[in-house]
PDB file of C-alpha atoms and ligand atoms in Angstrom:
ATOM      1  CA  UNK I   1     -20.001 -35.650  71.203  1.00 87.00           C
ATOM      2  CA  UNK I   2     -23.163 -36.204  73.267  1.00 93.00           C
ATOM      3  CA  UNK I   3     -23.554 -35.975  77.066  1.00 94.00           C
ATOM      4  CA  UNK I   4     -25.292 -39.233  78.214  1.00 95.00           C
ATOM      5  CA  UNK I   5     -24.807 -39.265  81.936  1.00 93.00           C
ATOM      6  CA  UNK I   6     -23.826 -37.155  84.935  1.00 91.00           C
ATOM      7  CA  UNK I   7     -22.225 -39.427  87.548  1.00 91.00           C
ATOM      8  CA  UNK I   8     -22.380 -38.904  91.289  1.00 85.00           C
ATOM      9  CA  UNK I   9     -18.631 -39.687  91.670  1.00 85.00           C
ATOM     10  CA  UNK I  10     -15.592 -40.961  89.601  1.00 86.00           C
ATOM     11  CA  UNK I  11     -16.193 -44.608  90.806  1.00 87.00           C
ATOM     12  CA  UNK I  12     -19.709 -44.474  89.381  1.00 89.00           C
ATOM     13  CA  UNK I  13     -18.372 -42.911  86.182  1.00 93.00           C
ATOM     14  CA  UNK I  14     -15.862 -45.605  85.781  1.00 93.00           C
ATOM     15  CA  UNK I  15     -18.374 -48.426  86.209  1.00 92.00           C
ATOM     16  CA  UNK I  16     -20.642 -46.777  83.451  1.00 94.00           C
ATOM     17  CA  UNK I  17     -17.738 -46.482  81.258  1.00 96.00           C
ATOM     18  CA  UNK I  18     -16.876 -50.092  81.594  1.00 95.00           C
ATOM     19  CA  UNK I  19     -20.554 -50.949  80.895  1.00 94.00           C
ATOM     20  CA  UNK I  20     -20.505 -48.919  77.724  1.00 96.00           C
ATOM     21  CA  UNK I  21     -17.008 -50.210  76.728  1.00 96.00           C
ATOM     22  CA  UNK I  22     -18.367 -53.743  77.001  1.00 95.00           C
ATOM     23  CA  UNK I  23     -21.081 -52.935  74.593  1.00 95.00           C
ATOM     24  CA  UNK I  24     -18.774 -51.449  72.075  1.00 96.00           C
ATOM     25  CA  UNK I  25     -20.089 -47.942  72.707  1.00 97.00           C
ATOM     26  CA  UNK I  26     -17.338 -45.237  72.305  1.00 97.00           C
ATOM     27  CA  UNK I  27     -17.318 -43.000  75.298  1.00 97.00           C
ATOM     28  CA  UNK I  28     -15.258 -40.751  77.351  1.00 95.00           C
ATOM     29  CA  UNK I  29     -15.288 -39.403  80.882  1.00 94.00           C
ATOM     30  CA  UNK I  30     -14.992 -35.666  81.191  1.00 91.00           C
ATOM     31  CA  UNK I  31     -14.293 -33.629  84.369  1.00 83.00           C
ATOM     32  CA  UNK I  32     -12.459 -36.775  85.594  1.00 76.00           C
ATOM     33  CA  UNK I  33      -9.869 -34.669  87.247  1.00 66.00           C
ATOM     34  CA  UNK I  34     -12.012 -31.729  88.075  1.00 56.00           C
ATOM     35  CA  UNK I  35     -12.352 -32.708  91.836  1.00 53.00           C
ATOM     36  CA  UNK I  36      -9.019 -30.990  92.468  1.00 50.00           C
ATOM     37  CA  UNK I  37     -10.497 -27.837  91.158  1.00 51.00           C
ATOM     38  CA  UNK I  38     -13.322 -27.758  93.645  1.00 53.00           C
ATOM     39  CA  UNK I  39     -13.762 -24.441  95.160  1.00 57.00           C
ATOM     40  CA  UNK I  40     -12.706 -22.714  91.957  1.00 59.00           C
ATOM     41  CA  UNK I  41     -15.587 -24.106  89.734  1.00 55.00           C
ATOM     42  CA  UNK I  42     -19.305 -24.092  90.468  1.00 55.00           C
ATOM     43  CA  UNK I  43     -20.095 -27.384  92.375  1.00 52.00           C
ATOM     44  CA  UNK I  44     -22.079 -28.925  89.619  1.00 48.00           C
ATOM     45  CA  UNK I  45     -19.201 -28.654  87.146  1.00 53.00           C
ATOM     46  CA  UNK I  46     -17.108 -31.047  89.183  1.00 71.00           C
ATOM     47  CA  UNK I  47     -19.257 -34.133  88.672  1.00 83.00           C
ATOM     48  CA  UNK I  48     -17.790 -36.592  86.070  1.00 89.00           C
ATOM     49  CA  UNK I  49     -19.576 -36.679  82.809  1.00 92.00           C
ATOM     50  CA  UNK I  50     -19.991 -39.574  80.426  1.00 94.00           C
ATOM     51  CA  UNK I  51     -19.963 -38.382  76.697  1.00 96.00           C
ATOM     52  CA  UNK I  52     -20.555 -40.437  73.759  1.00 97.00           C
ATOM     53  CA  UNK I  53     -18.585 -40.266  70.537  1.00 96.00           C
ATOM     54  CA  UNK I  54     -21.518 -41.212  68.252  1.00 95.00           C
ATOM     55  CA  UNK I  55     -25.071 -39.780  68.516  1.00 94.00           C
ATOM     56  CA  UNK I  56     -26.548 -43.167  67.075  1.00 95.00           C
ATOM     57  CA  UNK I  57     -25.255 -44.917  70.360  1.00 96.00           C
ATOM     58  CA  UNK I  58     -27.313 -42.606  72.629  1.00 95.00           C
ATOM     59  CA  UNK I  59     -30.505 -44.550  72.918  1.00 94.00           C
ATOM     60  CA  UNK I  60     -28.660 -47.823  73.541  1.00 95.00           C
ATOM     61  CA  UNK I  61     -26.354 -46.163  76.065  1.00 96.00           C
ATOM     62  CA  UNK I  62     -29.301 -44.663  77.926  1.00 93.00           C
ATOM     63  CA  UNK I  63     -31.044 -47.958  78.192  1.00 92.00           C
ATOM     64  CA  UNK I  64     -27.896 -49.640  79.487  1.00 92.00           C
ATOM     65  CA  UNK I  65     -27.202 -46.878  82.008  1.00 91.00           C
ATOM     66  CA  UNK I  66     -30.877 -46.897  83.017  1.00 87.00           C
ATOM     67  CA  UNK I  67     -31.014 -50.639  83.875  1.00 86.00           C
ATOM     68  CA  UNK I  68     -27.685 -50.341  85.641  1.00 85.00           C
ATOM     69  CA  UNK I  69     -28.882 -47.473  87.851  1.00 83.00           C
ATOM     70  CA  UNK I  70     -32.205 -49.303  88.568  1.00 77.00           C
ATOM     71  CA  UNK I  71     -30.588 -52.644  89.002  1.00 71.00           C
ATOM     72  CA  UNK I  72     -28.056 -51.251  91.571  1.00 66.00           C
ATOM     73  CA  UNK I  73     -30.880 -50.218  93.857  1.00 62.00           C
ATOM     74  CA  UNK I  74     -32.054 -53.841  94.310  1.00 62.00           C
ATOM     75  CA  UNK I  75     -30.290 -56.473  96.326  1.00 67.00           C
ATOM     76  CA  UNK I  76     -29.505 -59.829  94.734  1.00 73.00           C
ATOM     77  CA  UNK I  77     -31.937 -62.559  95.230  1.00 79.00           C
ATOM     78  CA  UNK I  78     -31.781 -66.345  94.446  1.00 83.00           C
ATOM     79  CA  UNK I  79     -34.132 -68.095  91.911  1.00 85.00           C
ATOM     80  CA  UNK I  80     -36.679 -70.155  93.510  1.00 86.00           C
ATOM     81  CA  UNK I  81     -36.287 -72.971  90.951  1.00 90.00           C
ATOM     82  CA  UNK I  82     -32.599 -73.277  90.255  1.00 93.00           C
ATOM     83  CA  UNK I  83     -30.971 -71.164  93.052  1.00 89.00           C
ATOM     84  CA  UNK I  84     -29.009 -68.975  90.752  1.00 84.00           C
ATOM     85  CA  UNK I  85     -28.430 -65.511  92.163  1.00 80.00           C
ATOM     86  CA  UNK I  86     -29.746 -62.554  90.175  1.00 76.00           C
ATOM     87  CA  UNK I  87     -30.952 -58.967  90.824  1.00 70.00           C
ATOM     88  CA  UNK I  88     -34.417 -59.025  92.452  1.00 67.00           C
ATOM     89  CA  UNK I  89     -35.866 -56.649  89.870  1.00 68.00           C
ATOM     90  CA  UNK I  90     -35.310 -59.336  87.197  1.00 68.00           C
ATOM     91  CA  UNK I  91     -38.669 -60.713  86.065  1.00 75.00           C
ATOM     92  CA  UNK I  92     -37.278 -63.924  84.768  1.00 82.00           C
ATOM     93  CA  UNK I  93     -34.443 -65.929  85.820  1.00 83.00           C
ATOM     94  CA  UNK I  94     -31.569 -65.630  83.251  1.00 80.00           C
ATOM     95  CA  UNK I  95     -30.539 -69.224  83.968  1.00 85.00           C
ATOM     96  CA  UNK I  96     -33.636 -71.281  83.803  1.00 92.00           C
ATOM     97  CA  UNK I  97     -36.437 -68.825  82.811  1.00 87.00           C
ATOM     98  CA  UNK I  98     -38.432 -69.181  85.915  1.00 80.00           C
ATOM     99  CA  UNK I  99     -40.572 -66.017  86.745  1.00 78.00           C
TER     100      UNK I  99
HETATM  101 ZN1   ZN X 101     -33.541 -70.196  87.796  1.00 72.90          ZN
END
């Protein structure tokens, strides 16, 4: 098992899990229920952790999570050519290829 990400909260952890599931990366959320134990454990241990079942998925998972974390910091924008909505950090429109 390989720790790949420390989420800020369980909602973020679930989004990351879905993201990895969608790419067929076997993963598991640890500390999911640790929130109820707050006060008994050091604070850092109560963050949900994403663990991977297979080490060979680590790089792929990191890239996916990385682009998710970065992408979520940008508001959506619309393509100047076709009007398709996309994250503003995309360099090319995924629909028509306009930069
Ligand atoms: Zn476009």
